[in-house]
Amino acid sequence: MITMLKHSPSQSALCSDATKRFLLAAKHAEINVLEQLSSNCRIVIAVHELIHEIQKERGASNIYLASSGQRYAKERSQYVTNSEQAESTLKSQLKSLYLNNAFSSLNPRLLSSITLALQATDHLPHLREHVVEQAISPLESTRAYSRLVASLLTVIFEAAAIASDPTITRVLVALFNFMQAKEYAGQERAWGAIGFVETHFDVRLCTKLQALQQAQEHHFDIFNEFADKTQKAALVTLQQSKAASDVLQLRNMIAQLSDGSPIASEISEVWFDVATRRIDAMQSIETLLTEALSSQANQQVQNAKRELANHQQLIENFNDEHSNNNYSGEGIAANEETSEGSPLTLLFDPTMPGLVEGEPNSAPKKSITSQRSTLSAHRSFYDLLRSQAQHIEDMERELDEAKRAIVEQKTVSRAKLVIMEKFNVSENDAYRRLQKQAMSENTTIVNIASKVVEIASAAR
């Protein structure tokens, strides 16, 4: 006993029960966040499936309306049935995942976007009645369906914006941008169908189609930045496919008809079928993305649970070691040599921030991978604390990088709203103005959008 009192207490003894419990609480909190994120991912997949069905219903409804009910009546009816089934699945999942659980952990922005999207789907039967009764124009129908799809895409965007895991965030960003490109492809199909059915294209319609094509390429570029090799390769295959080649041929035909030259209305079905083949091929890439999303969400939850079990085991080992050392009276020196060069506590760790005039951070930081691979019962409890803190820091840094595209998207959206309000133009016209200005200044749309937002903010 006298010998033990001559030594400093072991490091395990200096770690209070509260410290250990908070370490485990942090890991439990991480698991809870990941499980909520996993639930959000399941909703994203259900939203994705509904959007795909709505896009097909929109295209068929346009041809049905433009042909005064003479074309695509049967196909449209089947698409409506598919949309209703996808909508039912989405609403069922929303209720089971969100409404049956406590609301404290749910994000208000995501819930708000879900509410708006559901309100839009509530009025779908009314829109469909107008289509059947020929009480709405193809243009009005296209805009109504497109607003619905936009509200559903916002759900995916918000899910990506609040995601707390960098790996999952990257998949969500890739998925959102690919789905946005596919939505513009769907709008291109719808607007093209209107032109063919009405047997002529004018300059305004051709300009609209060109803007939609440029928007697709813009979102494909962002997709390529965040997608993995398999997903990128799938896009290359799509771009080199027969469907893409056929769409390009018809695009060239449309461009030549911008003077209003007449064209046979029957080509509308050719256009719709060709554009649909391309969009269906895009759907297969979306499936790759949703499968990756589901896999990553499940994997991250399991990884966090394994780390929690590892933390619990290490703490038990530290406690057992301390108990044995106290009993034998000879373990103190060994505890102080748990890791070569390892600091005993935050108070004596030169790598931790402190006074400005303090010692420089000369000791290099160990990577989280290195720390995890060597973490064992023989490492200090402080190393375990630092490992957890470094893990969170690394995640935050990677998350910021992954969310850059989301921030840029929000900036562009705000700039479009500013232009729409100031000049009383449509969203498409506002985006074209940003595009033209970016080309004029040889810079990116994001840079121009940032300037617009800054000027608008300063003027308030």
Short mmCIF file of C-alpha atoms in Angstrom, two decimals:
data_model
loop_
_atom_site.label_atom_id
_atom_site.label_comp_id
_atom_site.label_asym_id
_atom_site.label_seq_id
_atom_site.Cartn_x
_atom_site.Cartn_y
_atom_site.Cartn_z
CA MET A 1 0.00 0.00 0.00
CA ILE A 2 2.89 2.34 0.85
CA THR A 3 4.47 1.65 -2.55
CA MET A 4 1.27 2.46 -4.39
CA LEU A 5 0.88 5.83 -2.67
CA LYS A 6 4.32 6.89 -3.86
CA HIS A 7 3.22 6.66 -7.54
CA SER A 8 0.81 8.91 -9.42
CA PRO A 9 -2.61 7.35 -9.88
CA SER A 10 -3.05 5.38 -13.08
CA GLN A 11 -4.66 7.06 -16.04
CA SER A 12 -7.65 4.73 -15.91
CA ALA A 13 -8.27 5.86 -12.35
CA LEU A 14 -8.28 9.52 -13.49
CA CYS A 15 -11.11 8.85 -15.94
CA SER A 16 -14.35 9.33 -14.05
CA ASP A 17 -17.42 7.25 -14.59
CA ALA A 18 -19.14 10.32 -16.09
CA THR A 19 -16.35 10.70 -18.67
CA LYS A 20 -16.71 7.10 -19.76
CA ARG A 21 -20.49 7.36 -19.93
CA PHE A 22 -20.31 10.51 -22.05
CA LEU A 23 -17.90 8.79 -24.44
CA LEU A 24 -20.45 6.02 -24.96
CA ALA A 25 -23.30 8.54 -25.10
CA ALA A 26 -21.56 10.30 -28.00
CA LYS A 27 -21.38 7.03 -29.92
CA HIS A 28 -25.03 6.25 -29.09
CA ALA A 29 -25.98 9.69 -30.42
CA GLU A 30 -24.05 9.02 -33.62
CA ILE A 31 -25.93 5.73 -34.07
CA ASN A 32 -29.29 7.47 -33.51
CA VAL A 33 -28.45 10.09 -36.13
CA LEU A 34 -27.34 7.41 -38.60
CA GLU A 35 -30.52 5.39 -38.02
CA GLN A 36 -32.63 8.49 -38.68
CA LEU A 37 -30.57 9.12 -41.79
CA SER A 38 -31.18 5.53 -42.86
CA SER A 39 -34.93 6.16 -42.49
CA ASN A 40 -34.60 9.31 -44.59
CA CYS A 41 -32.82 7.28 -47.27
CA ARG A 42 -35.73 4.85 -47.45
CA ILE A 43 -38.05 7.81 -48.02
CA VAL A 44 -35.72 9.14 -50.71
CA ILE A 45 -35.97 5.83 -52.55
CA ALA A 46 -39.77 5.85 -52.35
CA VAL A 47 -39.86 9.47 -53.58
CA HIS A 48 -37.56 8.53 -56.45
CA GLU A 49 -39.95 5.77 -57.55
CA LEU A 50 -42.96 8.09 -57.44
CA ILE A 51 -41.16 10.74 -59.48
CA HIS A 52 -40.36 8.20 -62.20
CA GLU A 53 -44.03 7.20 -62.51
CA ILE A 54 -45.24 10.82 -62.44
CA GLN A 55 -42.81 11.70 -65.23
CA LYS A 56 -44.26 8.97 -67.46
CA GLU A 57 -47.80 10.03 -66.60
CA ARG A 58 -46.95 13.63 -67.47
CA GLY A 59 -45.59 12.75 -70.89
CA ALA A 60 -48.54 10.55 -71.82
CA SER A 61 -50.99 13.19 -70.58
CA ASN A 62 -49.40 15.77 -72.87
CA ILE A 63 -49.87 13.62 -75.97
CA TYR A 64 -53.39 12.70 -74.84
CA LEU A 65 -54.33 16.37 -74.42
CA ALA A 66 -52.58 17.65 -77.54
CA SER A 67 -54.28 14.96 -79.67
CA SER A 68 -57.72 15.71 -78.15
CA GLY A 69 -57.79 12.30 -76.51
CA GLN A 70 -57.00 10.38 -79.69
CA ARG A 71 -53.57 9.10 -78.63
CA TYR A 72 -52.07 7.44 -75.55
CA ALA A 73 -55.37 7.04 -73.65
CA LYS A 74 -54.65 3.41 -72.72
CA GLU A 75 -50.98 4.03 -71.90
CA ARG A 76 -51.86 7.06 -69.81
CA SER A 77 -54.39 5.05 -67.80
CA GLN A 78 -51.73 2.47 -66.93
CA TYR A 79 -49.24 5.18 -65.98
CA VAL A 80 -51.84 6.72 -63.66
CA THR A 81 -52.33 3.34 -61.96
CA ASN A 82 -48.57 2.97 -61.49
CA SER A 83 -48.33 6.49 -60.06
CA GLU A 84 -51.13 5.79 -57.60
CA GLN A 85 -49.38 2.65 -56.38
CA ALA A 86 -46.06 4.49 -55.94
CA GLU A 87 -47.84 7.32 -54.11
CA SER A 88 -49.53 4.85 -51.78
CA THR A 89 -46.19 3.19 -51.00
CA LEU A 90 -44.56 6.55 -50.24
CA LYS A 91 -47.36 7.70 -47.93
CA SER A 92 -47.35 4.37 -46.10
CA GLN A 93 -43.60 4.62 -45.48
CA LEU A 94 -43.87 8.25 -44.38
CA LYS A 95 -46.48 7.36 -41.78
CA SER A 96 -44.59 4.35 -40.42
CA LEU A 97 -41.20 6.06 -40.26
CA TYR A 98 -42.15 9.53 -39.06
CA LEU A 99 -45.66 9.79 -37.64
CA ASN A 100 -45.38 6.77 -35.33
CA ASN A 101 -42.15 7.98 -33.74
CA ALA A 102 -41.20 10.87 -31.49
CA PHE A 103 -40.91 14.16 -33.36
CA SER A 104 -37.97 15.50 -31.34
CA SER A 105 -35.28 14.07 -33.63
CA LEU A 106 -36.91 15.01 -36.93
CA ASN A 107 -35.68 17.91 -39.07
CA PRO A 108 -38.26 20.69 -39.59
CA ARG A 109 -37.03 21.57 -43.10
CA LEU A 110 -37.37 17.99 -44.26
CA LEU A 111 -40.82 17.66 -42.69
CA SER A 112 -41.89 20.95 -44.29
CA SER A 113 -40.77 19.79 -47.73
CA ILE A 114 -42.61 16.50 -47.23
CA THR A 115 -45.75 18.40 -46.23
CA LEU A 116 -45.68 20.54 -49.38
CA ALA A 117 -45.09 17.51 -51.59
CA LEU A 118 -47.96 15.62 -49.96
CA GLN A 119 -50.26 18.60 -50.41
CA ALA A 120 -49.42 18.56 -54.10
CA THR A 121 -50.15 14.83 -54.40
CA ASP A 122 -53.47 15.36 -52.60
CA HIS A 123 -54.61 17.41 -55.60
CA LEU A 124 -53.43 14.95 -58.24
CA PRO A 125 -56.92 13.42 -58.68
CA HIS A 126 -58.25 16.90 -59.52
CA LEU A 127 -55.52 17.41 -62.13
CA ARG A 128 -56.24 14.01 -63.64
CA GLU A 129 -59.94 14.82 -63.92
CA HIS A 130 -59.04 17.97 -65.86
CA VAL A 131 -56.89 15.90 -68.21
CA VAL A 132 -59.62 13.33 -68.85
CA GLU A 133 -62.20 16.06 -69.44
CA GLN A 134 -59.84 17.96 -71.78
CA ALA A 135 -60.35 20.95 -69.50
CA ILE A 136 -56.67 21.84 -69.38
CA SER A 137 -54.10 22.61 -72.06
CA PRO A 138 -50.95 20.50 -72.61
CA LEU A 139 -48.87 23.46 -71.44
CA GLU A 140 -50.87 23.85 -68.21
CA SER A 141 -50.70 20.12 -67.60
CA THR A 142 -46.92 20.07 -68.11
CA ARG A 143 -46.44 22.92 -65.67
CA ALA A 144 -48.67 21.34 -63.03
CA TYR A 145 -46.93 17.96 -63.18
CA SER A 146 -43.52 19.66 -63.22
CA ARG A 147 -44.35 21.61 -60.07
CA LEU A 148 -45.30 18.34 -58.40
CA VAL A 149 -42.02 16.73 -59.41
CA ALA A 150 -40.12 19.81 -58.24
CA SER A 151 -41.74 19.52 -54.80
CA LEU A 152 -40.77 15.85 -54.60
CA LEU A 153 -37.20 16.62 -55.65
CA THR A 154 -37.05 19.17 -52.86
CA VAL A 155 -37.60 16.32 -50.39
CA ILE A 156 -34.50 14.60 -51.74
CA PHE A 157 -32.56 17.87 -51.72
CA GLU A 158 -33.42 18.50 -48.07
CA ALA A 159 -32.52 14.93 -47.15
CA ALA A 160 -29.10 15.53 -48.69
CA ALA A 161 -28.77 18.93 -47.00
CA ILE A 162 -29.33 17.54 -43.48
CA ALA A 163 -27.41 14.29 -43.94
CA SER A 164 -24.70 13.97 -41.29
CA ASP A 165 -22.55 11.27 -42.87
CA PRO A 166 -20.18 12.29 -45.69
CA THR A 167 -20.34 8.96 -47.52
CA ILE A 168 -24.14 8.96 -47.61
CA THR A 169 -24.21 12.67 -48.44
CA ARG A 170 -22.08 12.11 -51.54
CA VAL A 171 -24.48 9.44 -52.78
CA LEU A 172 -27.47 11.72 -52.06
CA VAL A 173 -25.86 14.63 -53.91
CA ALA A 174 -25.11 12.39 -56.90
CA LEU A 175 -28.65 11.00 -56.82
CA PHE A 176 -30.32 14.41 -56.54
CA ASN A 177 -28.37 15.85 -59.45
CA PHE A 178 -28.95 12.80 -61.64
CA MET A 179 -32.67 12.88 -60.85
CA GLN A 180 -32.74 16.61 -61.60
CA ALA A 181 -31.10 15.89 -64.97
CA LYS A 182 -33.66 13.15 -65.60
CA GLU A 183 -36.47 15.54 -64.70
CA TYR A 184 -35.19 18.02 -67.27
CA ALA A 185 -35.06 15.13 -69.75
CA GLY A 186 -38.68 14.40 -68.87
CA GLN A 187 -39.64 18.04 -69.38
CA GLU A 188 -37.82 17.98 -72.72
CA ARG A 189 -39.88 14.92 -73.68
CA ALA A 190 -43.09 16.70 -72.65
CA TRP A 191 -42.34 19.96 -74.44
CA GLY A 192 -41.14 18.12 -77.54
CA ALA A 193 -44.34 16.08 -77.59
CA ILE A 194 -46.36 19.30 -77.51
CA GLY A 195 -44.49 20.66 -80.51
CA PHE A 196 -44.86 17.48 -82.55
CA VAL A 197 -48.54 17.04 -81.75
CA GLU A 198 -49.27 20.67 -82.63
CA THR A 199 -47.34 20.00 -85.89
CA HIS A 200 -44.92 22.91 -85.54
CA PHE A 201 -42.11 24.36 -83.42
CA ASP A 202 -41.45 28.06 -82.94
CA VAL A 203 -38.32 29.87 -81.76
CA ARG A 204 -39.56 30.15 -78.17
CA LEU A 205 -40.25 26.41 -77.89
CA CYS A 206 -36.89 25.53 -79.44
CA THR A 207 -35.13 27.88 -77.02
CA LYS A 208 -36.94 26.19 -74.15
CA LEU A 209 -35.79 22.75 -75.35
CA GLN A 210 -32.19 23.93 -75.71
CA ALA A 211 -32.22 25.32 -72.16
CA LEU A 212 -33.48 21.98 -70.87
CA GLN A 213 -30.69 20.18 -72.70
CA GLN A 214 -28.07 22.50 -71.18
CA ALA A 215 -29.55 22.02 -67.73
CA GLN A 216 -29.23 18.25 -68.12
CA GLU A 217 -25.54 18.56 -68.93
CA HIS A 218 -24.99 20.87 -65.96
CA HIS A 219 -26.43 18.34 -63.51
CA PHE A 220 -24.61 15.47 -65.21
CA ASP A 221 -21.36 17.35 -64.49
CA ILE A 222 -22.18 17.60 -60.78
CA PHE A 223 -23.24 13.96 -60.76
CA ASN A 224 -19.86 12.94 -62.19
CA GLU A 225 -18.12 14.84 -59.40
CA PHE A 226 -19.81 12.80 -56.67
CA ALA A 227 -20.57 9.45 -58.32
CA ASP A 228 -18.34 6.39 -58.05
CA LYS A 229 -16.60 4.70 -61.00
CA THR A 230 -19.43 2.25 -61.69
CA GLN A 231 -22.05 4.98 -61.77
CA LYS A 232 -19.91 7.22 -63.99
CA ALA A 233 -19.32 4.33 -66.40
CA ALA A 234 -23.07 3.73 -66.56
CA LEU A 235 -23.62 7.34 -67.63
CA VAL A 236 -20.95 7.04 -70.33
CA THR A 237 -22.69 3.90 -71.62
CA LEU A 238 -25.99 5.77 -71.68
CA GLN A 239 -24.51 8.71 -73.58
CA GLN A 240 -23.13 6.32 -76.20
CA SER A 241 -26.34 4.29 -76.49
CA LYS A 242 -28.72 3.98 -79.43
CA ALA A 243 -31.42 5.74 -77.41
CA ALA A 244 -29.19 8.78 -76.86
CA SER A 245 -28.23 8.80 -80.53
CA ASP A 246 -31.89 8.70 -81.61
CA VAL A 247 -32.77 11.54 -79.26
CA LEU A 248 -29.91 13.60 -80.70
CA GLN A 249 -31.21 13.04 -84.25
CA LEU A 250 -34.68 14.24 -83.28
CA ARG A 251 -33.19 17.20 -81.43
CA ASN A 252 -31.43 18.21 -84.63
CA MET A 253 -34.70 17.84 -86.52
CA ILE A 254 -36.47 20.10 -84.02
CA ALA A 255 -33.73 22.72 -84.33
CA GLN A 256 -34.29 22.81 -88.09
CA LEU A 257 -38.02 23.33 -87.56
CA SER A 258 -37.64 26.47 -85.45
CA ASP A 259 -38.97 28.56 -88.31
CA GLY A 260 -42.41 27.04 -87.80
CA SER A 261 -42.31 24.59 -90.70
CA PRO A 262 -45.12 21.99 -90.49
CA ILE A 263 -44.45 18.40 -89.45
CA ALA A 264 -46.61 15.28 -89.23
CA SER A 265 -48.24 14.93 -85.80
CA GLU A 266 -47.67 11.16 -85.84
CA ILE A 267 -43.98 11.81 -85.16
CA SER A 268 -45.02 12.76 -81.63
CA GLU A 269 -45.29 9.08 -80.75
CA VAL A 270 -41.86 8.39 -82.24
CA TRP A 271 -40.41 11.24 -80.20
CA PHE A 272 -42.13 10.08 -77.03
CA ASP A 273 -40.97 6.47 -77.46
CA VAL A 274 -37.37 7.47 -78.24
CA ALA A 275 -37.19 9.94 -75.37
CA THR A 276 -38.77 7.35 -73.07
CA ARG A 277 -36.13 4.75 -73.95
CA ARG A 278 -33.44 7.21 -72.95
CA ILE A 279 -35.24 8.13 -69.72
CA ASP A 280 -35.81 4.47 -68.86
CA ALA A 281 -32.07 3.91 -69.30
CA MET A 282 -31.51 6.80 -66.91
CA GLN A 283 -33.83 5.06 -64.48
CA SER A 284 -31.46 2.09 -64.38
CA ILE A 285 -28.65 4.43 -63.27
CA GLU A 286 -30.93 5.86 -60.61
CA THR A 287 -31.46 2.29 -59.42
CA LEU A 288 -27.68 1.91 -59.08
CA LEU A 289 -27.63 5.04 -56.97
CA THR A 290 -30.54 4.04 -54.73
CA GLU A 291 -29.01 0.61 -54.18
CA ALA A 292 -25.73 2.26 -53.20
CA LEU A 293 -27.65 4.62 -50.92
CA SER A 294 -29.43 1.80 -49.13
CA SER A 295 -26.22 -0.22 -48.81
CA GLN A 296 -24.20 2.70 -47.46
CA ALA A 297 -26.90 3.69 -44.96
CA ASN A 298 -27.07 0.16 -43.55
CA GLN A 299 -23.29 -0.21 -43.54
CA GLN A 300 -22.68 3.04 -41.67
CA VAL A 301 -25.17 2.08 -38.95
CA GLN A 302 -23.52 -1.34 -38.53
CA ASN A 303 -20.05 0.25 -38.44
CA ALA A 304 -21.12 2.65 -35.70
CA LYS A 305 -22.65 -0.18 -33.67
CA ARG A 306 -19.44 -2.20 -33.95
CA GLU A 307 -17.43 0.82 -32.80
CA LEU A 308 -19.76 1.24 -29.84
CA ALA A 309 -19.26 -2.41 -28.86
CA ASN A 310 -15.50 -1.92 -29.25
CA HIS A 311 -15.57 1.18 -27.04
CA GLN A 312 -17.55 -0.68 -24.38
CA GLN A 313 -15.10 -3.59 -24.44
CA LEU A 314 -12.09 -1.27 -24.20
CA ILE A 315 -13.57 0.57 -21.23
CA GLU A 316 -14.21 -2.75 -19.51
CA ASN A 317 -10.61 -3.76 -20.20
CA PHE A 318 -9.36 -0.46 -18.78
CA ASN A 319 -11.46 -0.99 -15.66
CA ASP A 320 -10.29 -4.59 -15.26
CA GLU A 321 -6.66 -3.58 -15.75
CA HIS A 322 -6.95 -0.80 -13.18
CA SER A 323 -8.64 -3.16 -10.72
CA ASN A 324 -5.90 -5.79 -11.15
CA ASN A 325 -3.16 -3.20 -10.84
CA ASN A 326 -4.59 -1.87 -7.59
CA TYR A 327 -4.84 -5.40 -6.27
CA SER A 328 -1.27 -6.36 -7.18
CA GLY A 329 0.26 -3.00 -6.36
CA GLU A 330 2.66 -3.09 -9.35
CA GLY A 331 0.79 -1.92 -12.43
CA ILE A 332 1.21 1.84 -12.30
CA ALA A 333 4.42 2.07 -14.30
CA ALA A 334 3.02 -0.15 -17.01
CA ASN A 335 -0.06 2.05 -17.35
CA GLU A 336 2.12 5.10 -17.89
CA GLU A 337 3.78 3.33 -20.85
CA THR A 338 0.62 2.36 -22.70
CA SER A 339 1.65 4.02 -25.93
CA GLU A 340 4.99 5.40 -26.97
CA GLY A 341 4.78 9.18 -26.95
CA SER A 342 1.10 9.10 -26.02
CA PRO A 343 0.01 11.99 -23.76
CA LEU A 344 -1.52 11.04 -20.45
CA THR A 345 -4.25 13.70 -20.53
CA LEU A 346 -5.57 16.67 -22.43
CA LEU A 347 -3.84 18.94 -19.89
CA PHE A 348 -0.40 17.79 -21.05
CA ASP A 349 -1.11 17.22 -24.76
CA PRO A 350 0.83 19.80 -26.87
CA THR A 351 -1.33 19.04 -29.93
CA MET A 352 -4.44 20.41 -28.22
CA PRO A 353 -5.33 24.13 -28.63
CA GLY A 354 -4.64 26.38 -25.66
CA LEU A 355 -3.08 29.78 -25.04
CA VAL A 356 -1.88 31.67 -28.11
CA GLU A 357 1.58 32.03 -26.57
CA GLY A 358 1.69 28.39 -25.55
CA GLU A 359 3.85 25.66 -27.01
CA PRO A 360 3.61 25.16 -30.80
CA ASN A 361 1.75 22.11 -32.05
CA SER A 362 4.88 20.28 -33.05
CA ALA A 363 3.56 16.76 -32.53
CA PRO A 364 1.97 15.36 -35.70
CA LYS A 365 -1.61 14.15 -35.53
CA LYS A 366 -2.17 10.48 -36.07
CA SER A 367 -4.73 9.55 -38.67
CA ILE A 368 -8.02 8.11 -37.53
CA THR A 369 -7.25 4.95 -39.50
CA SER A 370 -3.95 4.51 -37.71
CA GLN A 371 -5.54 5.13 -34.34
CA ARG A 372 -8.33 2.65 -34.92
CA SER A 373 -6.02 -0.05 -36.22
CA THR A 374 -3.76 0.08 -33.15
CA LEU A 375 -6.42 0.77 -30.54
CA SER A 376 -6.38 -1.97 -27.90
CA ALA A 377 -6.68 -2.52 -24.19
CA HIS A 378 -3.04 -1.46 -23.85
CA ARG A 379 -3.69 2.03 -25.22
CA SER A 380 -4.60 4.84 -22.84
CA PHE A 381 -8.19 5.87 -22.32
CA TYR A 382 -7.17 9.29 -23.51
CA ASP A 383 -6.23 7.81 -26.88
CA LEU A 384 -9.76 6.44 -27.11
CA LEU A 385 -11.19 9.89 -26.39
CA ARG A 386 -8.95 11.50 -29.00
CA SER A 387 -9.85 8.82 -31.52
CA GLN A 388 -13.56 9.57 -31.10
CA ALA A 389 -12.98 13.33 -31.34
CA GLN A 390 -10.83 12.93 -34.45
CA HIS A 391 -13.48 10.70 -36.01
CA ILE A 392 -16.10 13.44 -35.59
CA GLU A 393 -13.69 16.10 -36.90
CA ASP A 394 -12.86 14.05 -40.00
CA MET A 395 -16.55 13.46 -40.68
CA GLU A 396 -17.32 17.18 -40.40
CA ARG A 397 -14.53 18.08 -42.83
CA GLU A 398 -15.60 15.48 -45.39
CA LEU A 399 -19.23 16.51 -44.90
CA ASP A 400 -18.42 20.14 -45.70
CA GLU A 401 -16.75 19.04 -48.92
CA ALA A 402 -19.69 16.84 -49.88
CA LYS A 403 -22.23 19.58 -49.18
CA ARG A 404 -20.50 22.20 -51.32
CA ALA A 405 -22.73 21.27 -54.27
CA ILE A 406 -25.81 21.66 -52.07
CA VAL A 407 -24.74 25.14 -50.97
CA GLU A 408 -24.10 26.12 -54.59
CA GLN A 409 -27.52 24.80 -55.62
CA LYS A 410 -29.17 26.91 -52.93
CA THR A 411 -27.24 29.98 -54.09
CA VAL A 412 -28.40 29.50 -57.68
CA SER A 413 -32.00 29.00 -56.52
CA ARG A 414 -31.89 32.22 -54.49
CA ALA A 415 -30.42 34.12 -57.42
CA LYS A 416 -33.18 32.85 -59.71
CA LEU A 417 -35.82 34.07 -57.24
CA VAL A 418 -34.18 37.52 -57.11
CA ILE A 419 -34.19 37.77 -60.91
CA MET A 420 -37.75 36.45 -61.19
CA GLU A 421 -39.04 39.05 -58.71
CA LYS A 422 -37.04 41.96 -60.10
CA PHE A 423 -37.73 41.40 -63.80
CA ASN A 424 -41.04 39.48 -63.56
CA VAL A 425 -39.73 36.57 -65.63
CA SER A 426 -40.15 32.82 -65.40
CA GLU A 427 -37.73 30.52 -63.58
CA ASN A 428 -36.39 29.27 -66.91
CA ASP A 429 -35.76 32.82 -68.15
CA ALA A 430 -34.03 33.68 -64.88
CA TYR A 431 -31.71 30.70 -65.23
CA ARG A 432 -30.94 31.62 -68.85
CA ARG A 433 -29.94 35.11 -67.73
CA LEU A 434 -27.52 33.59 -65.25
CA GLN A 435 -26.14 31.34 -67.99
CA LYS A 436 -25.63 34.22 -70.43
CA GLN A 437 -23.93 36.39 -67.84
CA ALA A 438 -21.63 33.52 -66.82
CA MET A 439 -20.64 32.98 -70.46
CA SER A 440 -20.10 36.72 -70.93
CA GLU A 441 -17.76 36.93 -67.93
CA ASN A 442 -16.17 33.54 -68.62
CA THR A 443 -17.02 32.27 -65.15
CA THR A 444 -19.40 29.82 -63.52
CA ILE A 445 -23.13 30.21 -62.93
CA VAL A 446 -22.47 29.82 -59.20
CA ASN A 447 -20.15 32.85 -59.17
CA ILE A 448 -22.73 34.97 -60.98
CA ALA A 449 -25.47 33.71 -58.67
CA SER A 450 -23.36 34.63 -55.62
CA LYS A 451 -22.95 38.18 -56.94
CA VAL A 452 -26.69 38.48 -57.55
CA VAL A 453 -27.50 37.30 -54.02
CA GLU A 454 -24.88 39.62 -52.48
CA ILE A 455 -26.22 42.65 -54.39
CA ALA A 456 -29.79 41.80 -53.44
CA SER A 457 -28.82 41.39 -49.78
CA ALA A 458 -26.95 44.70 -49.74
CA ALA A 459 -29.93 46.51 -51.27
CA ARG A 460 -32.27 45.44 -48.46
#
